[in-house]
Coordinates of C-alpha atoms in Angstrom, one line a residue:
M1 CA 26.8 -69.2 8.8
H2 CA 29.0 -68.1 11.6
K3 CA 28.2 -68.1 15.3
S4 CA 27.7 -64.6 16.8
S5 CA 30.8 -65.0 18.7
D6 CA 33.0 -65.6 15.3
V7 CA 31.8 -62.4 14.1
P8 CA 33.9 -59.2 15.1
P9 CA 31.9 -56.1 16.5
A10 CA 31.4 -53.7 13.5
H11 CA 32.6 -50.4 15.4
A12 CA 34.9 -51.8 18.1
K13 CA 38.3 -50.3 16.5
G14 CA 41.6 -49.2 17.9
V15 CA 45.3 -49.5 17.9
G16 CA 47.4 -51.3 20.5
P17 CA 50.2 -50.4 22.8
A18 CA 53.5 -50.3 20.4
S19 CA 57.1 -49.0 20.6
S20 CA 58.4 -46.7 18.2
P21 CA 58.8 -48.3 14.8
L22 CA 62.3 -49.0 13.4
V23 CA 62.5 -48.5 9.6
A24 CA 65.0 -50.1 7.4
G25 CA 64.4 -49.1 3.8
Q26 CA 60.9 -49.7 3.0
Y27 CA 60.4 -52.3 5.8
S28 CA 59.2 -51.3 9.3
I29 CA 59.9 -53.2 12.7
L30 CA 57.7 -52.5 15.7
R31 CA 57.4 -54.0 19.2
N32 CA 53.8 -54.4 20.3
R33 CA 52.9 -55.4 23.9
D34 CA 50.1 -55.0 26.4
S35 CA 49.8 -56.7 29.8
N36 CA 46.1 -56.0 30.1
P37 CA 44.4 -55.5 26.9
D38 CA 40.7 -54.9 26.5
P39 CA 39.1 -58.2 25.3
N40 CA 36.2 -56.5 23.9
K41 CA 38.5 -54.3 21.5
V42 CA 38.8 -55.5 17.9
L43 CA 41.8 -53.9 16.0
D44 CA 41.3 -53.1 12.2
I45 CA 44.6 -53.8 10.7
P46 CA 45.0 -51.2 7.7
C47 CA 44.9 -52.9 4.2
S48 CA 48.1 -53.0 2.4
D49 CA 49.8 -55.1 -0.4
S50 CA 52.3 -56.3 2.3
F51 CA 53.0 -59.3 4.7
S52 CA 53.2 -58.8 8.4
V53 CA 55.7 -61.3 10.1
I54 CA 54.6 -61.6 13.8
V55 CA 57.1 -63.3 16.3
Q56 CA 55.9 -64.0 19.9
L57 CA 58.4 -62.8 22.4
E58 CA 56.2 -64.3 25.3
D59 CA 53.3 -67.0 25.5
F60 CA 50.4 -65.7 24.0
A61 CA 47.1 -67.3 25.7
S62 CA 44.4 -66.4 23.3
H63 CA 43.3 -64.2 20.5
R64 CA 41.0 -64.3 17.5
L65 CA 42.0 -63.2 13.8
W66 CA 39.5 -62.5 11.1
R67 CA 40.3 -62.3 7.2
G68 CA 37.7 -60.7 5.1
G69 CA 35.0 -61.1 7.9
Q70 CA 35.6 -64.7 8.4
L71 CA 37.1 -66.1 11.5
A72 CA 40.6 -67.4 10.4
Y73 CA 42.2 -68.6 13.8
K74 CA 41.4 -69.0 17.4
G75 CA 43.5 -69.8 20.1
G76 CA 47.0 -68.8 21.4
H77 CA 50.7 -69.0 20.3
V78 CA 53.7 -70.2 22.3
R79 CA 57.0 -67.9 22.8
E80 CA 59.3 -68.0 19.7
S81 CA 56.5 -69.0 17.5
T82 CA 56.0 -67.0 14.1
S83 CA 52.8 -66.3 11.9
I84 CA 52.8 -64.4 8.5
A85 CA 49.7 -62.6 7.6
Y86 CA 48.7 -61.1 4.1
L87 CA 47.4 -57.3 4.9
G88 CA 45.3 -57.1 2.0
D89 CA 42.9 -59.4 3.1
E90 CA 41.0 -57.1 5.5
V91 CA 42.7 -58.4 8.8
R92 CA 41.1 -57.8 12.1
C93 CA 42.4 -59.2 15.5
Q94 CA 41.0 -59.4 19.0
H95 CA 43.7 -59.8 22.0
L96 CA 41.9 -61.9 24.6
A97 CA 45.2 -62.2 26.9
A98 CA 48.4 -60.3 27.5
Y99 CA 50.8 -60.3 24.4
D100 CA 54.4 -59.2 23.5
N101 CA 55.6 -59.5 19.9
L102 CA 57.6 -58.2 17.2
R103 CA 56.0 -57.2 13.9
I104 CA 57.9 -56.7 11.0
N105 CA 55.9 -55.4 7.8
L106 CA 57.3 -56.3 4.5
P107 CA 55.6 -54.7 1.6
R108 CA 55.5 -56.9 -1.5
T109 CA 57.1 -54.8 -4.0
P110 CA 60.6 -54.6 -2.2
L111 CA 60.5 -58.2 -1.4
E112 CA 60.0 -58.9 -4.9
D113 CA 62.6 -56.5 -6.1
M114 CA 65.0 -58.3 -3.7
L115 CA 64.2 -61.6 -5.2
Y116 CA 64.6 -60.0 -8.9
E117 CA 68.0 -59.1 -8.0
E118 CA 68.8 -62.8 -7.2
G119 CA 67.2 -64.1 -10.6
V120 CA 63.6 -64.7 -9.3
S121 CA 61.1 -62.9 -11.5
R122 CA 57.4 -63.7 -10.2
R123 CA 54.7 -62.6 -7.9
I124 CA 55.4 -63.5 -4.5
A125 CA 53.1 -65.3 -1.9
L126 CA 54.0 -66.4 1.5
N127 CA 52.4 -69.3 3.5
C128 CA 53.5 -69.7 7.1
P129 CA 51.0 -71.7 9.4
P130 CA 50.1 -69.6 12.5
G131 CA 52.4 -70.7 15.5
T132 CA 55.4 -72.1 13.5
L133 CA 58.4 -72.5 15.4
D134 CA 61.3 -71.0 13.2
P135 CA 64.6 -70.4 15.3
V136 CA 66.1 -68.8 12.2
I137 CA 63.2 -66.1 12.1
Y138 CA 63.4 -66.0 16.0
H139 CA 67.0 -65.3 16.7
L140 CA 67.2 -62.9 13.5
T141 CA 64.3 -60.7 15.2
Q142 CA 65.9 -61.0 18.6
S143 CA 68.9 -59.4 17.3
L144 CA 66.8 -56.3 16.3
L145 CA 65.3 -55.7 19.8
P146 CA 68.3 -53.5 21.0
A147 CA 67.8 -51.2 17.9
L148 CA 64.3 -50.6 18.8
K149 CA 65.2 -49.0 22.2
M150 CA 67.6 -46.3 20.5
P151 CA 66.4 -46.2 16.7
S152 CA 68.2 -42.9 16.3
K153 CA 71.5 -44.4 17.1
V154 CA 71.1 -47.7 15.1
N155 CA 73.7 -49.2 13.1
Q156 CA 71.9 -48.9 9.7
L157 CA 74.3 -51.5 7.9
Y158 CA 73.5 -54.0 10.8
V159 CA 69.9 -53.7 10.6
D160 CA 69.9 -53.8 6.8
Q161 CA 72.0 -57.1 6.9
V162 CA 69.5 -58.5 9.5
M163 CA 66.5 -57.6 7.1
L164 CA 68.1 -59.2 4.2
A165 CA 68.8 -62.3 5.8
L166 CA 65.3 -62.6 7.3
C167 CA 63.7 -61.8 3.9
T168 CA 65.7 -64.3 2.1
H169 CA 65.0 -66.9 4.7
I170 CA 61.4 -66.3 4.6
S171 CA 61.2 -66.3 0.8
S172 CA 63.2 -69.4 0.5
H173 CA 61.0 -71.3 3.2
Y174 CA 57.7 -69.9 3.0
G175 CA 57.5 -68.4 -0.5
N176 CA 56.2 -69.9 -3.7
V177 CA 59.8 -69.6 -5.1
T178 CA 63.0 -71.6 -5.3
H179 CA 65.8 -69.1 -4.0
W180 CA 69.0 -69.1 -6.1
Q181 CA 72.2 -67.3 -5.3
E182 CA 74.8 -66.5 -8.0
P183 CA 78.4 -67.8 -7.0
V184 CA 80.2 -64.9 -5.3
K185 CA 83.9 -64.1 -6.5
G186 CA 84.5 -61.1 -4.0
L187 CA 84.7 -57.6 -4.9
S188 CA 87.2 -56.1 -7.3
A189 CA 89.8 -53.8 -6.3
W190 CA 87.7 -50.6 -7.4
Q191 CA 84.5 -51.8 -5.7
M192 CA 86.5 -52.5 -2.6
R193 CA 88.1 -49.1 -2.6
R194 CA 85.0 -47.3 -3.2
A195 CA 83.3 -49.4 -0.2
E196 CA 86.2 -48.6 2.2
E197 CA 85.9 -44.9 1.0
L198 CA 82.1 -44.8 1.6
I199 CA 82.2 -46.5 4.8
A200 CA 85.2 -44.1 6.3
H201 CA 83.1 -41.1 5.2
H202 CA 80.1 -42.2 7.0
L203 CA 81.7 -43.4 10.3
A204 CA 79.5 -41.1 12.2
D205 CA 76.2 -41.3 10.6
G206 CA 76.4 -44.8 9.1
I207 CA 75.4 -46.0 5.8
S208 CA 73.0 -48.6 4.3
V209 CA 73.9 -51.7 2.4
T210 CA 71.8 -50.5 -0.4
E211 CA 73.8 -47.3 -0.9
L212 CA 77.0 -49.5 -0.9
A213 CA 75.8 -51.9 -3.2
Q214 CA 74.6 -49.3 -5.7
E215 CA 77.9 -47.3 -5.8
C216 CA 79.5 -50.9 -6.4
S217 CA 77.0 -51.6 -9.1
L218 CA 75.9 -54.8 -7.5
S219 CA 72.6 -56.1 -5.6
R220 CA 72.4 -55.8 -1.9
S221 CA 72.6 -59.6 -1.2
Y222 CA 75.6 -60.1 -3.8
F223 CA 77.5 -57.0 -2.3
T224 CA 77.0 -58.3 1.2
R225 CA 78.4 -61.8 0.3
A226 CA 81.1 -60.6 -2.0
F227 CA 82.5 -57.9 1.0
K228 CA 82.7 -60.6 3.5
R229 CA 84.3 -63.0 0.9
S230 CA 86.9 -60.2 0.2
T231 CA 87.5 -59.0 3.9
G232 CA 86.2 -61.7 6.0
M233 CA 83.8 -59.3 7.7
A234 CA 80.3 -58.3 7.3
P235 CA 80.0 -54.7 6.1
H236 CA 78.6 -53.7 9.5
E237 CA 81.6 -55.5 11.3
W238 CA 84.0 -53.4 9.0
L239 CA 82.2 -50.0 10.1
L240 CA 82.9 -51.0 13.7
K241 CA 86.3 -52.0 13.1
M242 CA 87.1 -48.6 11.3
R243 CA 85.2 -46.5 14.2
V244 CA 87.5 -48.2 16.5
D245 CA 90.6 -47.3 14.4
K246 CA 89.7 -43.9 14.2
A247 CA 89.1 -43.8 18.2
K248 CA 92.6 -45.1 18.5
Q249 CA 93.9 -42.4 16.4
L250 CA 92.0 -39.6 18.5
M251 CA 93.3 -41.2 21.9
L252 CA 96.8 -41.1 20.5
H253 CA 96.9 -37.6 19.0
S254 CA 94.2 -35.7 20.8
R255 CA 93.2 -34.8 24.5
L256 CA 89.4 -35.3 23.9
N257 CA 87.9 -37.3 26.8
L258 CA 86.7 -41.0 25.8
S259 CA 83.0 -39.9 26.0
Q260 CA 83.5 -37.4 23.3
I261 CA 85.7 -39.7 21.3
G262 CA 83.0 -42.2 21.3
L263 CA 80.4 -39.9 19.9
D264 CA 82.9 -38.5 17.5
C265 CA 83.4 -42.0 16.0
G266 CA 79.6 -42.7 15.7
F267 CA 79.2 -44.7 18.9
A268 CA 75.8 -44.4 20.6
D269 CA 77.5 -43.5 24.1
Q270 CA 80.6 -44.1 26.1
S271 CA 79.2 -47.6 27.3
H272 CA 78.6 -48.6 23.7
F273 CA 82.0 -47.4 22.6
S274 CA 83.6 -49.3 25.5
R275 CA 81.7 -52.4 24.8
I276 CA 82.7 -52.6 21.1
F277 CA 86.2 -51.4 21.7
L278 CA 86.8 -54.4 24.3
R279 CA 85.2 -56.9 22.1
L280 CA 87.5 -55.9 19.0
T281 CA 90.8 -55.3 21.0
G282 CA 90.6 -57.2 24.1
T283 CA 91.0 -54.1 26.4
S284 CA 88.9 -51.0 27.5
P285 CA 89.6 -47.8 25.8
S286 CA 91.0 -46.2 28.8
R287 CA 93.6 -49.1 29.4
W288 CA 94.5 -48.9 25.7
R289 CA 95.1 -45.1 26.0
R290 CA 97.1 -45.3 29.2
F291 CA 99.4 -48.3 27.7
H292 CA 99.9 -46.5 24.4
R293 CA 100.0 -42.7 25.7
P294 CA 101.1 -42.7 29.5
G295 CA 100.1 -39.8 31.5
N296 CA 97.1 -38.9 29.3
P297 CA 93.9 -38.2 31.2
D298 CA 90.8 -40.3 30.4

């Protein structure tokens, strides 16, 4: 029998402060934080056949977690630690201190579909002890934080690739499967041509890895690896290169200002355009334009 302090109040329900979710396919990414949570509030987590990957962005001093009405964890977590909870277990949590974390919801079906593409056919279960320090998970999720600030301007190819890498790592290290990958030879000529055409057609709005892979009759993970073997770049890097190439053409053959050129080429704003252009060319857009087209205003 549990002590009264270990049993969650029956009607103290609510939801914590959170950012707008970022959706990648059937996965969702959410940043949750509260510097002064109500210690008497117990949050009911909606039941679903999915896994919640929780990465602590700051030290979390104290909380309680119940599964099926039983106290499953009491304590805190250090910054950079990871926990994975199955949300079909009637999960409840009580925040007893300030928290800041990133939560990624992974429905079981798309996770198993991804594994099936890699030759694994079985029902997956994940076992990651609370507070596990996993630098791969931490740094992959860190790379998603900028996208959460501007979800409408996100590079979908990049988010898809991060999520693919994250799911692959989690299933390999914490799943009941032995991950297997088919040797990669690279894309065929027609597959490379089709991928280039699709990326070029979606420079402004972006395109997902899933769409590219389907057009090439490949799985997402195989396509990503084959594309990099063929080009030396990940698909999202190729997209950025093509955006910069298009920007160069507009700077040479139009009188549009740099801000408009950046938007027309799919960059979030002029700052984003300048940063990527500098990284790929070694110079700023304004300097490049002055050098290649003297006298043209910025």
